[in-house]
mmCIF file of C-alpha atoms in Angstrom:
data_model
loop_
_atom_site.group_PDB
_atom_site.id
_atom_site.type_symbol
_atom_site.label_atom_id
_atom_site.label_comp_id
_atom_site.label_asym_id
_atom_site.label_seq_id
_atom_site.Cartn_x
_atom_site.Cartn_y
_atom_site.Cartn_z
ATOM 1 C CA UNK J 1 0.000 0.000 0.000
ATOM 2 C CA UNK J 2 1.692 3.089 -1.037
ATOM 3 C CA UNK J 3 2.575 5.729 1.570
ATOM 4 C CA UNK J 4 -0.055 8.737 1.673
ATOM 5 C CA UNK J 5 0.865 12.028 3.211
ATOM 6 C CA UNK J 6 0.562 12.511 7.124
ATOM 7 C CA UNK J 7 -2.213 14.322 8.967
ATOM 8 C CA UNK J 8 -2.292 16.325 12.599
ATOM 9 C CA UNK J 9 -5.791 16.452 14.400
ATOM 10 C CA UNK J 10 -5.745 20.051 16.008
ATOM 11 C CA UNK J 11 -6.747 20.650 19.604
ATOM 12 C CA UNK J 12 -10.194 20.691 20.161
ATOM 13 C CA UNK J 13 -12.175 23.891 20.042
ATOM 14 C CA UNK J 14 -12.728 23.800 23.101
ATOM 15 C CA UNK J 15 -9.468 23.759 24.690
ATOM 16 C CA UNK J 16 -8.542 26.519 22.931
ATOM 17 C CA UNK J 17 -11.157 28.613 24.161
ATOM 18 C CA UNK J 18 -10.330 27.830 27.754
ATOM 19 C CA UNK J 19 -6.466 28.863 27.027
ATOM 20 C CA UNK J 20 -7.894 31.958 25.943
ATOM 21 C CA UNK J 21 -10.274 32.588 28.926
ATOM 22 C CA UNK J 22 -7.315 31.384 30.771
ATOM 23 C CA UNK J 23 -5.611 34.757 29.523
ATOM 24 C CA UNK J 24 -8.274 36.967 28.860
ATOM 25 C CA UNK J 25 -10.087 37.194 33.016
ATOM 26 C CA UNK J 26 -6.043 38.200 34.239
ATOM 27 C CA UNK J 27 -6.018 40.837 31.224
ATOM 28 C CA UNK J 28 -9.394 41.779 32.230
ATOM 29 C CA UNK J 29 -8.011 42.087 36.050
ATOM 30 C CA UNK J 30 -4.710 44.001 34.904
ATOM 31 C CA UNK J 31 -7.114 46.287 32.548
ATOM 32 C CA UNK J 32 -9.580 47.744 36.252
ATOM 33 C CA UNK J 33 -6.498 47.882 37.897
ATOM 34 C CA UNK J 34 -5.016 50.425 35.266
ATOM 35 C CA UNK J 35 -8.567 51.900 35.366
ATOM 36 C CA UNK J 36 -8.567 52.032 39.033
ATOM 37 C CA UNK J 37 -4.790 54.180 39.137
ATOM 38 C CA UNK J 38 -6.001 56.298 36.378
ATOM 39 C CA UNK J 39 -9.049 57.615 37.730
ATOM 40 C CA UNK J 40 -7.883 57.797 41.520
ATOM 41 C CA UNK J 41 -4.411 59.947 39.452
ATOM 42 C CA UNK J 42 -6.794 62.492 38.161
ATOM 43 C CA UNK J 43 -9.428 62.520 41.274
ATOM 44 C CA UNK J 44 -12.519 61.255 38.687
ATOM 45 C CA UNK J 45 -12.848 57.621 40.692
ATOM 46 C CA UNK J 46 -16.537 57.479 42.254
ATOM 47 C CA UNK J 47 -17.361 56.805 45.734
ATOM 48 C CA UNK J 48 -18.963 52.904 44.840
ATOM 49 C CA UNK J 49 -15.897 52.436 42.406
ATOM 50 C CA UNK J 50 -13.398 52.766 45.362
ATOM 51 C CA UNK J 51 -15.162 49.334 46.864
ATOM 52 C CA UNK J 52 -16.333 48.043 43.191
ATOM 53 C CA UNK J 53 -12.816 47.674 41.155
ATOM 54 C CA UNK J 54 -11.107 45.587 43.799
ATOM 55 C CA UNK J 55 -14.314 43.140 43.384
ATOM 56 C CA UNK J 56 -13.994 43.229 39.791
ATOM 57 C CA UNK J 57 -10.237 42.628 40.304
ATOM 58 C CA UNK J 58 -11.123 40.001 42.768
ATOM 59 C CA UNK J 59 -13.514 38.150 40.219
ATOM 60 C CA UNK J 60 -11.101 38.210 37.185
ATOM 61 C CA UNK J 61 -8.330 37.201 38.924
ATOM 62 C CA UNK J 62 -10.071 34.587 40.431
ATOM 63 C CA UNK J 63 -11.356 32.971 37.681
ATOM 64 C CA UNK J 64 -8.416 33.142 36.208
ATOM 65 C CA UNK J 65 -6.558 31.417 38.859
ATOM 66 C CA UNK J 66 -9.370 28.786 39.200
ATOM 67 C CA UNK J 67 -9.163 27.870 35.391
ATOM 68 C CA UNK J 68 -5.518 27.034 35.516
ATOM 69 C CA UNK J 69 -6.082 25.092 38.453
ATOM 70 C CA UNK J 70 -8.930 23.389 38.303
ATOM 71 C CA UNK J 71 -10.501 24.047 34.561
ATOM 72 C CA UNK J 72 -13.504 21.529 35.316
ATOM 73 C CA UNK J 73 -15.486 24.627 37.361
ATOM 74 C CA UNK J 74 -14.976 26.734 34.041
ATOM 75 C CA UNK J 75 -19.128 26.456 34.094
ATOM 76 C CA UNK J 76 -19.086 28.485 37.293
ATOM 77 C CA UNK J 77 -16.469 30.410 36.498
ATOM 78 C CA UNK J 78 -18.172 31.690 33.203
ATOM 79 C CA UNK J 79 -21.251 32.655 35.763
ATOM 80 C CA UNK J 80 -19.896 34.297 38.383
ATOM 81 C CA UNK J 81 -17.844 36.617 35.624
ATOM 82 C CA UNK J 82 -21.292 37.582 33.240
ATOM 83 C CA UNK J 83 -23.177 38.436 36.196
ATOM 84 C CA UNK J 84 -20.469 40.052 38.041
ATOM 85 C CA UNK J 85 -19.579 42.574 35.300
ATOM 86 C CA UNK J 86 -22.845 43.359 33.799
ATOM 87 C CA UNK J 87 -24.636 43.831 37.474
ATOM 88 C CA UNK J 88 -21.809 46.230 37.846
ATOM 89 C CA UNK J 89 -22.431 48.078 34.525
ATOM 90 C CA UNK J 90 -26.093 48.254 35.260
ATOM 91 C CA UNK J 91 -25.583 49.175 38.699
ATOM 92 C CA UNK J 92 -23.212 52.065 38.041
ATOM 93 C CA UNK J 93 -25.189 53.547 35.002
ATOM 94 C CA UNK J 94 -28.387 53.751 37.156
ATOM 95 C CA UNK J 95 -26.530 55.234 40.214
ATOM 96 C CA UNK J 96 -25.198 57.955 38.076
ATOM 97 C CA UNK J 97 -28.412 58.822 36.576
ATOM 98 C CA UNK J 98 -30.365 58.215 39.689
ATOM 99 C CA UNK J 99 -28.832 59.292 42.761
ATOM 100 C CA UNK J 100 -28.639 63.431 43.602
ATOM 101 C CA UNK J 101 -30.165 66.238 42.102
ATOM 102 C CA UNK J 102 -27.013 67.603 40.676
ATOM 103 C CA UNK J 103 -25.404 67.881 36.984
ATOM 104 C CA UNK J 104 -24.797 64.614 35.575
ATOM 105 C CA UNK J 105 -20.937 63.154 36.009
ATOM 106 C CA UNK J 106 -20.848 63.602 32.266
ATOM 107 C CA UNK J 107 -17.446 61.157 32.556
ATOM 108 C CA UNK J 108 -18.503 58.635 34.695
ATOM 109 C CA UNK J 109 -21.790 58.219 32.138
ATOM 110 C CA UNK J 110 -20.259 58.247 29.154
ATOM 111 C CA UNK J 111 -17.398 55.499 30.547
ATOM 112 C CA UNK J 112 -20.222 53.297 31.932
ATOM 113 C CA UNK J 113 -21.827 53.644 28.403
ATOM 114 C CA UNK J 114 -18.848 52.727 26.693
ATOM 115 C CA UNK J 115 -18.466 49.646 28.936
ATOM 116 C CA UNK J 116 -22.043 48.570 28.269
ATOM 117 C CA UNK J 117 -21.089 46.798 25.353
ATOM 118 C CA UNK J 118 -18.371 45.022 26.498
ATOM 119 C CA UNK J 119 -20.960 43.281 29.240
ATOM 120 C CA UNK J 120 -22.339 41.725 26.030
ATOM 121 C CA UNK J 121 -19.180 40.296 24.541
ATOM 122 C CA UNK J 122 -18.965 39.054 27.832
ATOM 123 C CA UNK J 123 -22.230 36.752 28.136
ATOM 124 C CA UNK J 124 -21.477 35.529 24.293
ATOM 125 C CA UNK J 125 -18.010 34.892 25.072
ATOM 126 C CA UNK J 126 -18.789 32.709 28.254
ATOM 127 C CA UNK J 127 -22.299 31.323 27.583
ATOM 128 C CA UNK J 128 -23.931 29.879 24.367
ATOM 129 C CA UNK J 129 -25.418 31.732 21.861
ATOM 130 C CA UNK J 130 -29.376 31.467 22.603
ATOM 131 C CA UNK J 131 -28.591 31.601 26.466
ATOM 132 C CA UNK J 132 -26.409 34.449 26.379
ATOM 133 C CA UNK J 133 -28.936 36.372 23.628
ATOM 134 C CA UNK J 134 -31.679 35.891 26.021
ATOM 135 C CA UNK J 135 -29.689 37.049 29.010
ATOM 136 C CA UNK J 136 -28.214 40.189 27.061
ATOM 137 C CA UNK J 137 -31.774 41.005 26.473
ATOM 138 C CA UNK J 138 -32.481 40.786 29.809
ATOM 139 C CA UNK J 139 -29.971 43.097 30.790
ATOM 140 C CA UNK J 140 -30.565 45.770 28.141
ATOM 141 C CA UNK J 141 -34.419 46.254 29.536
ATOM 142 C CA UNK J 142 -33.419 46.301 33.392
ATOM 143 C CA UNK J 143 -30.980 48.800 32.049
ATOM 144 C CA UNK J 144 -33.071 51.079 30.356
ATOM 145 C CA UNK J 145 -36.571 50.389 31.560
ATOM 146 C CA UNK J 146 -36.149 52.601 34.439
ATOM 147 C CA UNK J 147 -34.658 55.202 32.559
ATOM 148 C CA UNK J 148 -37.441 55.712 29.973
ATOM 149 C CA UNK J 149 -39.950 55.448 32.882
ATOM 150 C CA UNK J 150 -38.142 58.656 34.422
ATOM 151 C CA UNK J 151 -37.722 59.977 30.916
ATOM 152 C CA UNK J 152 -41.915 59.781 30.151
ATOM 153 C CA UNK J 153 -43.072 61.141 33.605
ATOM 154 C CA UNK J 154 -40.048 64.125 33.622
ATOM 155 C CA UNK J 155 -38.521 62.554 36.745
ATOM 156 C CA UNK J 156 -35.364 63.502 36.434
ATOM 157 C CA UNK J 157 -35.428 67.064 35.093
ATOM 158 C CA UNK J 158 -31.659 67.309 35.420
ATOM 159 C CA UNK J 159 -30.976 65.217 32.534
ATOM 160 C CA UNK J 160 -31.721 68.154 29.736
ATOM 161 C CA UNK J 161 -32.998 67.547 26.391
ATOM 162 C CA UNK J 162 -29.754 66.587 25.189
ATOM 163 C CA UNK J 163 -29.832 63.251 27.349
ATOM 164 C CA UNK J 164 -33.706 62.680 26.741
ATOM 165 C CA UNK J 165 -32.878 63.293 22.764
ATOM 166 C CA UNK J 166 -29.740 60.797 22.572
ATOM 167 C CA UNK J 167 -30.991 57.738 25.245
ATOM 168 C CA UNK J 168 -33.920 56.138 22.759
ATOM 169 C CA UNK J 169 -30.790 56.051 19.952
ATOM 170 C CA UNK J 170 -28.123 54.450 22.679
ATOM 171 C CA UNK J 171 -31.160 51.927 23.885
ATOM 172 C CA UNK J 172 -31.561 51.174 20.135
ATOM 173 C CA UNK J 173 -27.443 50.378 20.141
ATOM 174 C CA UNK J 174 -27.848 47.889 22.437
ATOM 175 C CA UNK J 175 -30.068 45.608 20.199
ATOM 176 C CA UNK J 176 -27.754 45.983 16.992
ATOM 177 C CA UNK J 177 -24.514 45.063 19.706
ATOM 178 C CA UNK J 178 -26.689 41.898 20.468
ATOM 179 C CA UNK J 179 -27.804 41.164 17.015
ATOM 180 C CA UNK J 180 -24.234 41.428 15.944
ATOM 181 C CA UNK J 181 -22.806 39.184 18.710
ATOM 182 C CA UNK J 182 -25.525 36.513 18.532
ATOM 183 C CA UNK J 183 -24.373 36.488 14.411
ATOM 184 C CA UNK J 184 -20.756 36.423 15.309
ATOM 185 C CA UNK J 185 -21.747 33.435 17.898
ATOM 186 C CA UNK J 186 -23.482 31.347 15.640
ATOM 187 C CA UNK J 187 -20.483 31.789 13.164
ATOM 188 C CA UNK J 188 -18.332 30.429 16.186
ATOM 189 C CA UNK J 189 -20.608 27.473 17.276
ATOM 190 C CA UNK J 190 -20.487 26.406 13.764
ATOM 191 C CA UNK J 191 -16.844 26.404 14.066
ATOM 192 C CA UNK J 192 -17.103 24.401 17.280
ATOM 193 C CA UNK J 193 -19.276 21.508 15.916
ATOM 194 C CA UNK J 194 -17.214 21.481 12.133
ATOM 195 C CA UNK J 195 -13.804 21.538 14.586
ATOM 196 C CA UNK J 196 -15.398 18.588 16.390
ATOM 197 C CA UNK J 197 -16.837 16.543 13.443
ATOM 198 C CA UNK J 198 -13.293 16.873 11.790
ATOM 199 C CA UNK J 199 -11.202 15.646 15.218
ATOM 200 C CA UNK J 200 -13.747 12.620 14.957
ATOM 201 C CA UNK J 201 -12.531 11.914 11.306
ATOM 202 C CA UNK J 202 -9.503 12.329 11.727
ATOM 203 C CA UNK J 203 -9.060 10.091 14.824
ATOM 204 C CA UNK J 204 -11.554 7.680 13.022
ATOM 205 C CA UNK J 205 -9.248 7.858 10.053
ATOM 206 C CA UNK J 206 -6.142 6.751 12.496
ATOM 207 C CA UNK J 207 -7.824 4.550 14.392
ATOM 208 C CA UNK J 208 -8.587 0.533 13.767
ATOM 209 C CA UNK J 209 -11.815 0.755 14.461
ATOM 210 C CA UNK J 210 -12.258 -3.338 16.135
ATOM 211 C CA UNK J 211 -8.898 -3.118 18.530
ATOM 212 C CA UNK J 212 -8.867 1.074 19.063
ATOM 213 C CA UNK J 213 -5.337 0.943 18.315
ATOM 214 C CA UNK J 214 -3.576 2.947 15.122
ATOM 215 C CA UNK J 215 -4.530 1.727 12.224
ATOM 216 C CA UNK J 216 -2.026 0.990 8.635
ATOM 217 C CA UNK J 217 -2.143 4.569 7.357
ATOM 218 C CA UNK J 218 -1.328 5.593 11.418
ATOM 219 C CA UNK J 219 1.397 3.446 11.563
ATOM 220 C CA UNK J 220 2.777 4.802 8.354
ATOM 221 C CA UNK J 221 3.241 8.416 9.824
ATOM 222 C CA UNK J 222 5.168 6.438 12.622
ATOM 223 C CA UNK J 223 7.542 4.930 10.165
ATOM 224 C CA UNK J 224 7.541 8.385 8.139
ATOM 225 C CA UNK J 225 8.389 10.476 11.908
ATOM 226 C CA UNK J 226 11.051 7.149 12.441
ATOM 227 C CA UNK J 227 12.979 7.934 9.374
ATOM 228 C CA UNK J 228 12.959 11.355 9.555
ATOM 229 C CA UNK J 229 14.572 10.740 13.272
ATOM 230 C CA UNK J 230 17.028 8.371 11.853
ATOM 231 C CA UNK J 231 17.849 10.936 8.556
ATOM 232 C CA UNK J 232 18.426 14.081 11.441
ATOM 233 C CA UNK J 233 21.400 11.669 13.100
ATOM 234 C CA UNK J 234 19.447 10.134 15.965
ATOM 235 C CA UNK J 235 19.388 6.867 16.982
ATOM 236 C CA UNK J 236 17.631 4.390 14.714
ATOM 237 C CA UNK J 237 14.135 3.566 14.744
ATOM 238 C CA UNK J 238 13.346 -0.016 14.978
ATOM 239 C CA UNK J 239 9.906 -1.629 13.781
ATOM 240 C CA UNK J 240 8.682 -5.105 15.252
ATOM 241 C CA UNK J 241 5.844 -6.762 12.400
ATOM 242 C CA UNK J 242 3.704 -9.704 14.343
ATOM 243 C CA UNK J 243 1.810 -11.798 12.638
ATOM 244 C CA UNK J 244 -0.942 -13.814 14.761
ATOM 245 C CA UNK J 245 -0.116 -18.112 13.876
ATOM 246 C CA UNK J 246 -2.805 -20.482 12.778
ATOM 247 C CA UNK J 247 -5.248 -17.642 12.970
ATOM 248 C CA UNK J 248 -7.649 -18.685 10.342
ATOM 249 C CA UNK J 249 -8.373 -22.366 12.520
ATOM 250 C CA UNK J 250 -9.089 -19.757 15.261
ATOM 251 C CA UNK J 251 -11.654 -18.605 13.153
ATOM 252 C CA UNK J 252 -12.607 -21.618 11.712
ATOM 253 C CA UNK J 253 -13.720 -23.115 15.306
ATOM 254 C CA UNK J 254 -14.705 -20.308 17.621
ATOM 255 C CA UNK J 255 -16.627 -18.395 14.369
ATOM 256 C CA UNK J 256 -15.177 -14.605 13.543
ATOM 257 C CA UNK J 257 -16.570 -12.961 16.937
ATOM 258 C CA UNK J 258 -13.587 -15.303 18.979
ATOM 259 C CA UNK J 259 -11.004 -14.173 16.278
ATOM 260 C CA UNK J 260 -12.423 -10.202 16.899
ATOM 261 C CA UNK J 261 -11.930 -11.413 20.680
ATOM 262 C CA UNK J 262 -8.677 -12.165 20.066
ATOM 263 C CA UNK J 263 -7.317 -9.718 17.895
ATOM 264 C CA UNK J 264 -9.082 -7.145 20.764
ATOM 265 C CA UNK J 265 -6.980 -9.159 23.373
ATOM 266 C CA UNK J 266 -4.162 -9.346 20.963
ATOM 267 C CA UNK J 267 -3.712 -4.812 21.118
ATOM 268 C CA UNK J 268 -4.545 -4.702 24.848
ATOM 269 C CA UNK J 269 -1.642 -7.286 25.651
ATOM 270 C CA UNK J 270 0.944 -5.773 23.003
ATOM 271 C CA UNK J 271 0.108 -2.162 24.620
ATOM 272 C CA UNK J 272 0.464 -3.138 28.008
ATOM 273 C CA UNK J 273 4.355 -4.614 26.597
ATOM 274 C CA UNK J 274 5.637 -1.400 24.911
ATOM 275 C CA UNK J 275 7.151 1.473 26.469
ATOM 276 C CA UNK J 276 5.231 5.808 26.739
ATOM 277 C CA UNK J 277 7.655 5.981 22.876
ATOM 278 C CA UNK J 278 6.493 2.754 21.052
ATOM 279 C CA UNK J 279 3.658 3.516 18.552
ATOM 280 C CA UNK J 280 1.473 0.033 18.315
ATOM 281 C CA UNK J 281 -0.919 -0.503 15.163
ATOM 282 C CA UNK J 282 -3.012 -2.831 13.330
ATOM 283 C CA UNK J 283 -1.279 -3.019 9.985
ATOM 284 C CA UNK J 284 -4.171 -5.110 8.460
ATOM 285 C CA UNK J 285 -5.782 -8.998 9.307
ATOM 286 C CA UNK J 286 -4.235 -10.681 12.038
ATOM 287 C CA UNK J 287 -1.027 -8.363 11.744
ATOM 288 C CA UNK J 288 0.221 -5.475 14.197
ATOM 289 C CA UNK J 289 2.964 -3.608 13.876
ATOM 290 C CA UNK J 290 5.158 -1.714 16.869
ATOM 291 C CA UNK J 291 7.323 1.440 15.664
ATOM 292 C CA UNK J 292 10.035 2.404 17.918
ATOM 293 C CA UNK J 293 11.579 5.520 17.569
ATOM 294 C CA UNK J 294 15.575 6.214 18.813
ATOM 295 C CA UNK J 295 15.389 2.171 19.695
ATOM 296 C CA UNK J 296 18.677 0.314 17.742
ATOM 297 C CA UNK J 297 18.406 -3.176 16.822
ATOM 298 C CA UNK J 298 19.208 -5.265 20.072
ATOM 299 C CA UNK J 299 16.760 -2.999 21.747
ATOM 300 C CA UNK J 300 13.961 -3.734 19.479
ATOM 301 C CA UNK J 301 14.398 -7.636 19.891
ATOM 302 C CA UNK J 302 14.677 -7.629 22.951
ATOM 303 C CA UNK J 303 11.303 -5.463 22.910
ATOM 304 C CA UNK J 304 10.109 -8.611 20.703
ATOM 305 C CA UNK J 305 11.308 -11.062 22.892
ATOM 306 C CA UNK J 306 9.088 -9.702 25.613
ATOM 307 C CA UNK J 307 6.391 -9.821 23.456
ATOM 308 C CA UNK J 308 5.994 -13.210 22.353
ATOM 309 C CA UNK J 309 6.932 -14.922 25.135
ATOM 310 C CA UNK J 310 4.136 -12.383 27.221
ATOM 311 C CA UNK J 311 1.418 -13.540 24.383
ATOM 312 C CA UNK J 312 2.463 -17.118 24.287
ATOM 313 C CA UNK J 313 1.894 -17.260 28.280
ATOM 314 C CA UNK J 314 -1.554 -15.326 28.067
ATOM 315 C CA UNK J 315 -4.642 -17.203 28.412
ATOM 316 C CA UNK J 316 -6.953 -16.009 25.969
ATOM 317 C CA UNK J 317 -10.809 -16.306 26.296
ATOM 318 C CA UNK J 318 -11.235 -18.499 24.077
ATOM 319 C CA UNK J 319 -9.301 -21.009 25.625
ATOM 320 C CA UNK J 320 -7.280 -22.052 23.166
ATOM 321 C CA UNK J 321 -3.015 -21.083 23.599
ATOM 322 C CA UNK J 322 -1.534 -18.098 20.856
ATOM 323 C CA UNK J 323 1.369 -17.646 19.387
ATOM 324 C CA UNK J 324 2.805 -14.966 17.535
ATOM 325 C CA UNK J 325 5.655 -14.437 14.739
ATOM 326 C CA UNK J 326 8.341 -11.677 14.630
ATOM 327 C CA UNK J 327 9.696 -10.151 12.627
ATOM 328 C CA UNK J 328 12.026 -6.540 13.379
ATOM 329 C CA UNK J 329 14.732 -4.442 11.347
ATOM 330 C CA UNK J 330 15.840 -0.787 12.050
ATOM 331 C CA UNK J 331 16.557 2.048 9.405
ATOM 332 C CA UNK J 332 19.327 1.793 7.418
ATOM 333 C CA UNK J 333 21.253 4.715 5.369
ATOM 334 C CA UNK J 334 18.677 5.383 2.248
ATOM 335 C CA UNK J 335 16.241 3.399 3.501
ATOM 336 C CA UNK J 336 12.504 4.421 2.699
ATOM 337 C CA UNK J 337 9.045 3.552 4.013
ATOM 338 C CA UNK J 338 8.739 0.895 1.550
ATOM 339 C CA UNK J 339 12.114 -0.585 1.666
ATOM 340 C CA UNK J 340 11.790 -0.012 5.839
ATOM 341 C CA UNK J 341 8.825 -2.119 6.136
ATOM 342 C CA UNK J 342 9.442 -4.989 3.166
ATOM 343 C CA UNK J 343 12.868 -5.641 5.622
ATOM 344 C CA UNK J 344 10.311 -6.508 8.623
ATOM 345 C CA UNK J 345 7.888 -8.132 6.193
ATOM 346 C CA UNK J 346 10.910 -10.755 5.214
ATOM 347 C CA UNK J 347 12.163 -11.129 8.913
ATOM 348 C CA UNK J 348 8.508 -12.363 9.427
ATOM 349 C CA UNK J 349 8.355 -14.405 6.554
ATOM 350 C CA UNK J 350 11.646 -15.960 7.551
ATOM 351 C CA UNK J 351 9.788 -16.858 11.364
ATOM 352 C CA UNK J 352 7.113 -18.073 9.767
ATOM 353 C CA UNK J 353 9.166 -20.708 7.772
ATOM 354 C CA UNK J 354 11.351 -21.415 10.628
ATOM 355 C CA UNK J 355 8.552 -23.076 12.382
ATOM 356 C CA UNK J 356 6.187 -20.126 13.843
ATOM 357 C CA UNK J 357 6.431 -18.493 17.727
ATOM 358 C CA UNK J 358 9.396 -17.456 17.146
ATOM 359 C CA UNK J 359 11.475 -14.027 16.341
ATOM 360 C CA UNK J 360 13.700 -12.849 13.058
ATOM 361 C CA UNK J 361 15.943 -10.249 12.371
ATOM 362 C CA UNK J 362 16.584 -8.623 9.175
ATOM 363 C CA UNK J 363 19.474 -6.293 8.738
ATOM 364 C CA UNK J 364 20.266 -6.129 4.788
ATOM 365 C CA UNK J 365 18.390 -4.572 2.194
ATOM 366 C CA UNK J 366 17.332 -7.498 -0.070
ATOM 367 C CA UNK J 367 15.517 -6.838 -3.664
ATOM 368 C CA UNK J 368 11.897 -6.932 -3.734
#
């Protein structure tokens, strides 16, 4: 079978986002603390903001913290940082409008307007789309009901014309800003779930599907990393082809579901064998393969000696003994995947012949 060009999965969707949340709450921490110096520098810091920016510090740094250490609570995490925030921005935006009869804090309203936005990244960014729409919402009519309540019964006379002319457009803001972000989050969801499907294929397209082990074309991007290694002036890489003996009588009497018990047996056995750096597969029937990277020849028979005497000792389920047939050669200078692999292939062919549960070496290039 002719050697196809290798294929990464990516990290999940998923994980990525938690690196990033990982980075963004301490940014978001960092970013009220540089708030918090400003403001108290130039005397325009509030009364509540001198308690509320070290419990938005608090909160960001926290969940920061509690990602990194212990990411299964990102759930809470998420909550305690949308509610946090956008209670704040609410709060604040009412207090300025509400409390005293005296000019409006023209800066303190216009930077809680500024910020209201970013309370609705927030939600998208840490909840689902529908959720975090619905939510949003939420937030954008406790916001502003109040306001327009003052604004039809001349409440709050203090406000001017101005403020009463310019509110019903801001109000109006708020729904394009959660239009826009439930559009953007629907775009990223769809990323999420074609991200997913594709890690499925490709770890379906690696994977043998009966024994969960690599599959051929997985153990083919072992042998391609191997010779790479070998190429760069490591050590060599070593690969170890097993062939099951007297598999098809196997078949014969205990029917195909006590060979698929076998061959399941088979990967568990070899995988418990190999060391963290050995790459196991199925390379196709009743053969596996083992590819050992920076592993020179008396290393890898050794490796193979382990095996078949561990397989030959195993009692299998269905009852009956198993042996297995070796075969193992290392790269050699202008060796190639093919070449590589037809060594191994002859080794086994060569313990096959020489009367089965047994293991061959191969360490010259012979014609094809």
């Amino acid at each position: 079978m002719p050697f196809s060009e290798p294929t990464h999965a990516p990290s999940t969707s998923r994980e990525r986002e938690l690196r990033a949340l990982r980075l963004l709450l301490p940014i978001g921490a960092a970013v009220v603390l540089l708030i918090a110096a400003w403001e108290h520098a130039n005397g325009v810091v509030s009364w509540w903001d001198r308690w509320l920016y070290p419990l938005l510090v608090t909160v960001f740094a926290g969940g920061g913290f509690t990602l990194w250490r212990w990411p299964e609570h990102h759930a809470k995490v998420r909550l305690v940082s949308v509610v946090t925030v956008n209670i704040y921005l609410m709060a604040v935006l009412l207090m300025v409008l509400f409390i005293g009869d005296a000019p409006l804090n023209q800066y303190t309203l216009l930077t809680t307007l500024v910020w209201l936005p970013f309370g609705y990244g927030l939600i998208f960014v840490m909840l689902a789309a529908r959720p975090a729409m619905v939510i949003s919402f939420i937030v954008a009519v406790l916001t502003f009901t109040p306001i327009f309540v003052a604004m039809a019964f001349n409440l709050r006379p203090n406000w001017g014309e101005e403020f009463t002319t310019t509110m019903p457009v801001l109000a109006l803001s708020q729904v394009v800003y959660i239009v826009l972000l439930l559009a953007i989050s629907d775009l990223r969801a769809g990323l999420h779930r074609t991200s997913a499907r594709l890690q499925v294929a490709q770890e379906l397209a690696l994977s043998d599907a009966l024994t969960g082990v690599g599959n051929r074309r997985a153990l083919q991007e072992h042998v391609r990393a191997g010779l790479s290694a070998a190429e760069r002036g490591q050590l060599p890489t070593s690969i170890i082809l097993m062939d099951i003996d007297h598999f098809k009588p196997i078949n014969d009497n205990h029917g195909h579901s006590g060979g698929d018990q076998v061959l399941v047996q088979m990967a568990q056995l070899l995988t418990d064998q190999l060391r963290g750096s050995d790459r196991l597969g199925r390379w196709g029937g009743e053969e596996f393969m083992v590819v050992a990277q920076a592993t020179p020849m008396h290393a890898a028979l050794e490796l193979a000696e382990r095996i078949r005497k561990a397989v030959a000792a195993f009692e299998f389920a269905h009852g009956d003994p198993v042996t297995l047939s070796l075969g193992v050669t290392q790269t050699l200078p202008g060796d190639t995947a093919d070449s590589l692999v037809h060594r191994a292939d002859k080794a086994l062919y060569r313990a096959k012949n020489g009367g089965r549960n047994r293991v061959e070496a191969q360490t010259v290039i012979t014609a094809h």
